[in-house]
C-alpha cells in the first residue's frame, strides 16, 4: 500500500517518537545486545572510583595509550592518559588542529551513591560488631537494608603501605548486611515518613558476632573482628582513619527481562556513560580536534573536591597540552583553547516510569529504548542552577547524531517543580565551553539496582564516537 498524503506529512512535520527498536535494523539491535556483555563484566568488577580509574588505565594501556609524562613531544594521533591521583583519569587522542582551536571532551563520573565507613567505624553493641557508615550521595536509605553488601577500599598504613580490601565479591566470601525490623514490630516505623524510616545513624553494617573467650576483655566481639582483620590485612583500629572504604551491593550486573533487553546493576550512574565514553575514545583515531574523555570523581556530592570537576585539573591539562604542542604558546593560549572547546556532559537521567507517571511530563520525558538522551538544561525551580545548551549547539549536535544513524531523544528530568538535579555540565560552562547533557535514561536511578536498556547504552556509545570524530 502506498503512503497516504497525511502519513507522508506526519513523517515530514512531526518528531518521530517511536521506540528505538522500530527505527533500526535487526543487525544494529544485535550489536547493542553484544555490546553490553563486556559492560556487565566491568560493572561487576569495578564498584569504586579507584577500581574504575584503574580499569580504564589498564584498558587504555592495552590499546596503545601512554602516560602523558612519557611523551617528550606530542603528534597528531598520539594517544595519552593522565590520572588525577587514583580517583580520576583523563584519556585523550591528539587531533590534527591546534589545541587553541579547542578540544572535544566527553565527561562522565565514576563515583556512585554508596555507604562510606566513618573514620572510627568499628563498634560493638549487644554482642554484635558493626561498622558505622556515612552515606555518600543521594540515596533512599531504606533501600540499603536487608541486601547483601560488599566492602571495597584502601587503607594506608603508617609505613605508607597501601592495603587494598575487597570482601564480599568472591562466591566464597562472606557478605555484610544492615538489618531491618520485622513487620510484626514495625508499626511505628511503617506509619512514619519515608525519609525517617531509617535515620542515617542506623545505617550500621553487621560485621561479626563471635566473642573472644576472655572475661577481662570488655568488647569481646569487636576485638575478635579486629583480630581477624589484623590477621588478614595487618591493620589495627587506628588504620581506619587513613582509609577510603566503601560499602556497596555485593551482587553482579544481570540481564533483566525474558527478552534480556535490560541490564540491572549497582552503579549505572554514571559508569554507563564512563564506560561508553571510554569505548568511544579507544576508537577516536586521528580526530580533527583533540579528543578527550575525562572520568571524574565526587559528582554525587557536588564535584567540590580535588578529584571532582570543580578542580583546576581539566584546565591545567588543556594548558599543558597546548604548551607541549604550540611553539607560540603564551598566557592566553590555554584560555582560548577552553573557550573554543565543546563538551558532552555524559550523565544518566531518569527514564519515564509508568509506575510513577505522576512525576513525569510524558511529552518531555526520555524513555527506555528511546536512544541516547539529550537534556538541554537541568536544574530546578525555574531552571535555577542550570547550564543550558544554546540552540546553535543543540542543532549542531542533533544534526550530527542524526546524520550518523544515532537514535536520540530529548527530555527533562521530571515535571516542573517536582524536584530536579544537576550534572558537571555547569563546570564546563564556567570555562566558556559549549556543553550539553547527553547520557542514558535509567529506571530506579540512585537505587542499589538501577535499570538501563542495552539499546540506549549502545546508542550512547555511538553518540560519543560520533561527537569525537
Ligand atoms: Mn550522575
Ligand atoms: Mn547521580
XYZ file of C-alpha atoms and ligand atoms in Angstrom:
471
model
C 0.000 0.000 0.000
C 1.340 3.409 -0.865
C 1.785 6.076 1.769
C -1.143 8.436 2.218
C -0.663 12.196 1.989
C -1.045 12.638 5.728
C 1.237 9.755 6.587
C 3.849 11.472 4.477
C 3.236 14.812 6.174
C 3.370 13.170 9.587
C 6.866 11.943 8.801
C 7.951 15.320 7.469
C 6.476 17.573 10.117
C 6.396 15.666 13.405
C 9.129 14.330 15.672
C 9.496 10.561 15.347
C 8.704 9.299 18.853
C 8.712 5.578 18.095
C 10.571 3.033 20.209
C 14.216 2.849 19.137
C 13.889 -0.804 18.102
C 11.372 0.234 15.441
C 13.783 2.731 13.963
C 16.803 0.480 13.484
C 17.806 -2.663 11.607
C 17.994 -6.054 13.271
C 21.772 -6.041 12.898
C 22.046 -2.887 14.948
C 19.981 -4.413 17.753
C 22.200 -7.470 17.799
C 25.266 -5.251 18.112
C 23.581 -3.439 21.000
C 22.975 -6.686 22.887
C 26.540 -7.838 22.305
C 27.986 -4.514 23.467
C 26.534 -4.921 26.970
C 28.246 -8.262 27.675
C 31.612 -6.679 28.426
C 29.914 -3.732 30.128
C 28.250 -6.082 32.644
C 31.618 -7.601 33.486
C 33.069 -4.144 34.058
C 30.152 -3.204 36.354
C 30.516 -6.393 38.377
C 34.243 -5.870 38.879
C 34.517 -2.099 39.320
C 32.454 -0.721 42.184
C 34.559 2.194 43.400
C 36.055 5.186 41.589
C 39.554 3.841 42.224
C 38.669 0.472 40.698
C 37.137 2.216 37.670
C 40.125 4.529 37.132
C 42.457 1.539 37.418
C 40.371 -0.485 34.939
C 40.362 2.351 32.389
C 44.102 2.880 32.817
C 44.841 -0.804 32.169
C 42.489 -0.964 29.161
C 43.956 2.268 27.758
C 47.479 0.836 28.038
C 46.385 -2.335 26.231
C 45.090 -0.115 23.423
C 48.302 1.816 22.859
C 47.741 4.784 25.179
C 50.765 6.015 27.121
C 51.097 8.072 30.285
C 51.307 11.743 29.190
C 54.611 12.133 31.056
C 56.208 9.547 28.770
C 55.851 11.879 25.766
C 58.536 14.498 25.075
C 56.618 15.809 22.060
C 53.023 15.113 21.051
C 51.981 14.499 17.443
C 48.511 14.171 15.894
C 47.181 10.689 16.568
C 49.217 10.239 19.748
C 47.209 8.538 22.491
C 47.764 9.558 26.077
C 46.252 9.398 29.552
C 46.888 11.093 32.862
C 45.449 10.218 36.245
C 44.390 12.697 38.899
C 45.515 10.653 41.934
C 43.931 7.172 41.858
C 40.395 8.530 41.575
C 40.044 10.277 38.218
C 41.547 9.787 34.783
C 41.759 11.862 31.604
C 42.289 9.980 28.354
C 42.987 11.702 25.033
C 43.978 11.476 21.401
C 45.798 14.458 19.904
C 43.951 15.980 16.935
C 45.141 17.481 13.653
C 44.156 21.012 14.688
C 45.966 23.143 17.255
C 44.775 22.882 20.872
C 44.000 26.625 20.761
C 41.220 25.813 18.287
C 39.536 23.815 21.047
C 39.132 20.208 22.191
C 36.148 17.846 22.109
C 35.608 16.491 25.598
C 33.246 13.869 26.964
C 32.994 13.973 30.748
C 31.421 11.305 32.932
C 31.737 10.485 36.615
C 32.909 7.228 38.147
C 31.689 7.712 41.721
C 28.284 6.250 42.637
C 25.993 6.602 45.652
C 27.064 4.249 48.471
C 27.857 3.990 52.174
C 31.308 5.122 53.317
C 32.879 3.882 56.537
C 33.324 6.594 59.157
C 36.922 7.266 60.302
C 36.241 5.378 63.538
C 33.812 2.743 62.268
C 34.164 -0.374 64.395
C 31.977 -0.780 67.498
C 30.132 -3.425 69.428
C 26.567 -3.354 70.703
C 24.759 -6.235 72.427
C 27.406 -8.734 71.317
C 27.239 -7.753 67.639
C 30.113 -5.926 65.926
C 29.199 -3.199 63.438
C 30.763 -0.730 61.026
C 29.355 2.804 61.273
C 28.781 4.439 57.895
C 28.080 7.871 56.473
C 26.094 7.652 53.267
C 27.576 9.207 50.114
C 25.334 10.874 47.531
C 21.567 10.967 47.321
C 20.108 7.646 48.436
C 16.789 6.369 49.740
C 18.277 4.937 52.905
C 15.683 2.182 53.342
C 16.789 0.609 50.026
C 20.110 -0.333 51.630
C 18.651 -2.585 54.334
C 18.493 -6.370 54.033
C 20.566 -6.636 50.849
C 23.954 -8.377 50.611
C 26.772 -5.823 50.860
C 30.449 -5.926 49.964
C 33.299 -3.837 51.306
C 35.820 -2.252 48.928
C 38.593 0.183 49.673
C 42.127 1.118 50.530
C 43.843 1.534 53.861
C 47.132 3.393 54.083
C 49.197 2.074 56.986
C 51.641 4.157 58.985
C 54.616 2.875 56.975
C 52.871 4.144 53.798
C 51.919 0.670 52.645
C 48.581 0.642 50.798
C 46.324 -2.280 51.611
C 43.513 -2.964 49.144
C 40.410 -4.627 50.508
C 37.590 -6.393 48.690
C 35.323 -8.640 50.727
C 32.007 -9.982 49.505
C 32.552 -10.355 45.753
C 34.003 -13.860 45.589
C 31.413 -16.630 45.852
C 33.249 -17.997 48.893
C 33.465 -14.615 50.630
C 31.117 -13.636 53.423
C 28.879 -10.633 52.731
C 27.629 -7.930 55.083
C 24.202 -6.547 55.836
C 22.155 -3.853 57.555
C 19.201 -5.273 59.461
C 15.596 -4.065 59.365
C 12.809 -4.556 61.875
C 10.302 -7.350 61.254
C 6.817 -6.231 60.100
C 5.312 -7.640 63.293
C 7.123 -4.942 65.273
C 7.272 -2.356 62.511
C 4.083 -0.412 63.290
C 5.784 2.791 64.371
C 8.323 2.604 61.552
C 5.701 1.951 58.859
C 3.427 4.792 59.926
C 6.253 7.344 59.685
C 7.523 9.468 56.824
C 9.611 7.538 54.276
C 12.644 9.753 54.812
C 12.547 8.915 58.524
C 12.065 5.148 58.150
C 15.764 4.682 58.605
C 17.823 7.580 60.018
C 21.386 7.888 58.666
C 22.830 6.866 62.021
C 21.081 3.489 61.778
C 22.966 2.522 58.603
C 25.217 0.232 60.646
C 26.653 -2.782 58.867
C 26.873 -6.109 60.729
C 30.484 -7.281 60.749
C 30.600 -10.147 63.241
C 29.108 -11.798 66.321
C 31.666 -14.145 67.903
C 33.317 -13.013 71.184
C 36.860 -13.815 72.280
C 36.945 -16.113 75.269
C 38.264 -13.823 77.987
C 36.207 -12.287 80.783
C 38.754 -9.475 81.258
C 38.120 -8.032 77.796
C 35.233 -5.534 77.632
C 34.465 -5.549 73.871
C 34.880 -9.231 73.059
C 33.178 -9.331 69.628
C 34.846 -6.126 68.463
C 38.246 -7.492 69.471
C 37.630 -10.741 67.637
C 36.720 -8.858 64.434
C 39.809 -6.661 64.761
C 41.978 -9.767 65.305
C 40.618 -11.310 62.083
C 41.203 -8.081 60.128
C 44.707 -7.828 61.573
C 45.463 -11.412 60.633
C 44.290 -10.899 57.040
C 45.386 -7.309 56.326
C 47.868 -6.428 59.066
C 45.810 -3.440 60.175
C 44.896 -2.005 63.574
C 41.885 0.126 64.505
C 43.912 3.306 64.020
C 44.401 2.490 60.327
C 40.695 3.092 59.588
C 41.449 6.798 59.977
C 43.664 6.806 56.884
C 41.330 4.789 54.693
C 38.756 5.163 51.901
C 36.381 2.251 52.458
C 33.068 1.937 50.673
C 30.126 -0.371 51.309
C 28.413 -1.359 48.045
C 25.906 -4.012 46.891
C 27.572 -7.439 46.704
C 25.801 -8.742 43.602
C 26.751 -8.718 39.934
C 25.123 -6.973 36.975
C 22.387 -9.129 35.413
C 20.122 -9.175 32.382
C 16.549 -8.180 33.151
C 13.507 -9.411 31.218
C 12.650 -12.582 29.344
C 13.925 -10.815 26.204
C 17.121 -9.839 28.086
C 16.775 -6.266 26.810
C 17.729 -4.511 30.053
C 20.701 -4.533 32.415
C 20.133 -4.356 36.170
C 23.096 -3.287 38.262
C 24.533 -1.166 41.008
C 26.402 1.894 39.682
C 24.981 2.541 36.201
C 25.049 6.185 37.369
C 27.410 7.112 35.951
C 29.600 4.194 34.971
C 27.335 3.544 31.996
C 28.418 6.871 30.480
C 32.026 6.467 31.653
C 32.290 3.041 30.024
C 30.645 4.081 26.737
C 32.680 7.313 26.543
C 35.843 5.301 27.164
C 34.940 2.780 24.440
C 34.423 5.735 22.082
C 37.809 7.332 22.754
C 39.526 3.997 22.093
C 38.250 4.345 18.531
C 38.748 8.074 18.043
C 41.693 7.640 15.701
C 43.167 10.781 14.123
C 40.386 13.186 15.100
C 40.281 16.767 13.750
C 40.167 18.349 17.182
C 41.901 16.746 20.151
C 39.536 14.195 21.704
C 39.342 13.914 25.484
C 37.461 11.551 27.755
C 37.542 12.816 31.338
C 36.284 10.440 34.018
C 35.906 12.259 37.322
C 35.107 11.607 40.950
C 32.818 13.309 43.521
C 29.930 14.259 41.206
C 27.419 12.779 43.612
C 28.482 15.198 46.341
C 28.734 18.340 44.216
C 32.081 17.917 42.396
C 33.815 20.050 45.029
C 36.987 18.102 45.549
C 40.452 17.968 44.005
C 39.341 14.876 42.084
C 35.965 16.366 41.116
C 35.022 18.539 38.172
C 35.418 21.800 40.091
C 39.152 21.226 40.491
C 41.604 23.020 38.172
C 42.836 19.677 36.837
C 40.999 19.798 33.486
C 42.039 23.383 32.666
C 45.605 22.628 33.724
C 45.850 19.600 31.440
C 44.436 21.525 28.456
C 47.075 24.203 29.160
C 49.774 21.553 29.382
C 48.680 20.012 26.065
C 48.716 23.465 24.444
C 52.176 24.145 25.807
C 53.508 20.785 24.584
C 52.215 21.305 21.037
C 52.271 25.064 20.350
C 55.570 26.877 19.837
C 53.751 30.239 20.052
C 52.222 29.313 23.419
C 51.545 32.335 25.606
C 49.379 33.157 28.620
C 46.126 33.338 26.643
C 46.582 30.183 24.536
C 45.071 27.872 27.151
C 42.139 30.177 27.837
C 41.463 30.478 24.104
C 41.593 26.694 23.850
C 38.929 26.308 26.542
C 36.665 28.984 25.002
C 36.802 27.121 21.673
C 36.134 23.722 23.227
C 32.972 21.658 23.262
C 31.757 19.130 25.776
C 29.226 16.373 26.147
C 28.394 16.099 29.816
C 27.780 12.361 29.787
C 25.460 11.533 32.653
C 22.363 9.479 33.235
C 18.850 10.846 33.502
C 15.521 9.475 34.736
C 13.615 7.297 32.289
C 9.828 7.711 32.225
C 8.413 5.230 34.730
C 4.729 4.327 34.141
C 4.541 3.167 37.776
C 5.251 6.745 38.850
C 3.760 8.620 35.909
C 2.593 11.424 38.207
C 6.088 12.957 38.497
C 6.811 12.897 34.734
C 5.545 15.029 31.870
C 5.094 12.479 29.112
C 5.891 14.813 26.223
C 9.195 15.890 27.692
C 10.465 12.691 29.254
C 13.063 10.261 27.979
C 12.133 6.594 27.635
C 13.779 3.184 27.903
C 14.810 2.098 24.380
C 14.314 5.630 23.078
C 18.042 6.037 22.384
C 20.657 8.314 23.944
C 19.010 11.081 25.987
C 19.802 14.748 25.468
C 18.942 17.292 28.155
C 19.017 20.899 27.016
C 19.085 22.010 30.640
C 18.759 20.564 34.134
C 18.315 22.463 37.404
C 15.168 23.009 39.466
C 12.510 25.681 40.134
C 12.678 27.992 37.140
C 15.815 26.319 35.726
C 17.748 27.538 38.763
C 21.345 26.371 38.888
C 21.368 25.006 35.376
C 23.663 25.421 32.427
C 21.502 25.488 29.339
C 22.837 24.400 25.964
C 22.362 27.094 23.336
C 20.059 26.448 20.391
C 23.008 26.650 17.967
C 24.932 23.946 19.831
C 21.883 21.699 20.214
C 21.279 21.921 16.454
C 24.906 21.104 15.716
C 24.871 18.030 17.950
C 21.447 16.655 16.944
C 22.207 17.056 13.225
C 25.485 15.227 13.629
C 23.838 12.400 15.576
C 21.018 12.010 13.044
C 23.439 12.031 10.118
C 25.426 9.208 11.720
C 22.443 6.989 12.473
C 22.403 7.605 16.242
C 18.910 7.251 17.736
C 18.425 10.083 20.234
C 15.636 11.562 22.305
C 15.267 14.713 24.339
C 13.642 15.330 27.713
C 13.691 16.869 31.150
C 14.280 15.053 34.451
C 10.627 15.282 35.555
C 7.678 17.620 35.889
C 8.285 21.325 36.507
C 8.747 21.974 40.256
C 8.661 18.243 41.032
C 12.340 18.201 42.001
C 15.483 18.459 39.929
C 19.202 17.957 39.850
C 22.436 18.996 38.217
C 25.427 17.479 36.468
C 29.026 18.505 35.769
C 27.825 20.497 32.700
C 27.839 23.754 34.682
C 31.549 23.445 35.461
C 32.446 23.257 31.767
C 30.150 26.213 31.091
C 32.204 28.230 33.611
C 35.268 27.629 31.432
C 33.427 29.205 28.489
C 32.747 25.901 26.757
C 29.655 24.848 24.850
C 28.178 21.887 26.723
C 25.099 19.683 26.677
C 23.989 16.770 28.866
C 23.868 13.545 26.901
C 23.505 10.118 28.514
C 21.490 7.016 29.279
C 17.990 7.109 30.831
C 17.580 4.879 33.900
C 14.759 3.377 35.911
C 15.334 3.342 39.697
C 18.219 5.813 39.425
C 20.350 6.050 42.596
C 18.988 2.747 43.916
C 21.232 -0.261 44.646
C 19.873 -1.929 41.468
C 19.406 0.548 38.624
C 17.966 -0.419 35.234
C 19.282 0.617 31.807
C 18.376 -0.551 28.310
C 21.007 -2.260 26.163
C 19.753 -0.312 23.176
C 20.271 3.044 24.910
C 23.704 2.004 26.215
C 24.796 1.186 22.682
C 23.359 4.441 21.323
C 25.279 6.406 23.973
C 28.473 4.768 22.755
C 27.595 5.609 19.130
C 26.737 9.202 20.070
C 30.058 9.690 21.874
C 32.018 8.197 18.988
C 30.210 10.479 16.542
C 30.968 13.525 18.703
C 34.700 12.772 18.944
C 35.238 12.065 15.257
Mn 25.249 11.020 37.505
Mn 23.783 10.597 40.377
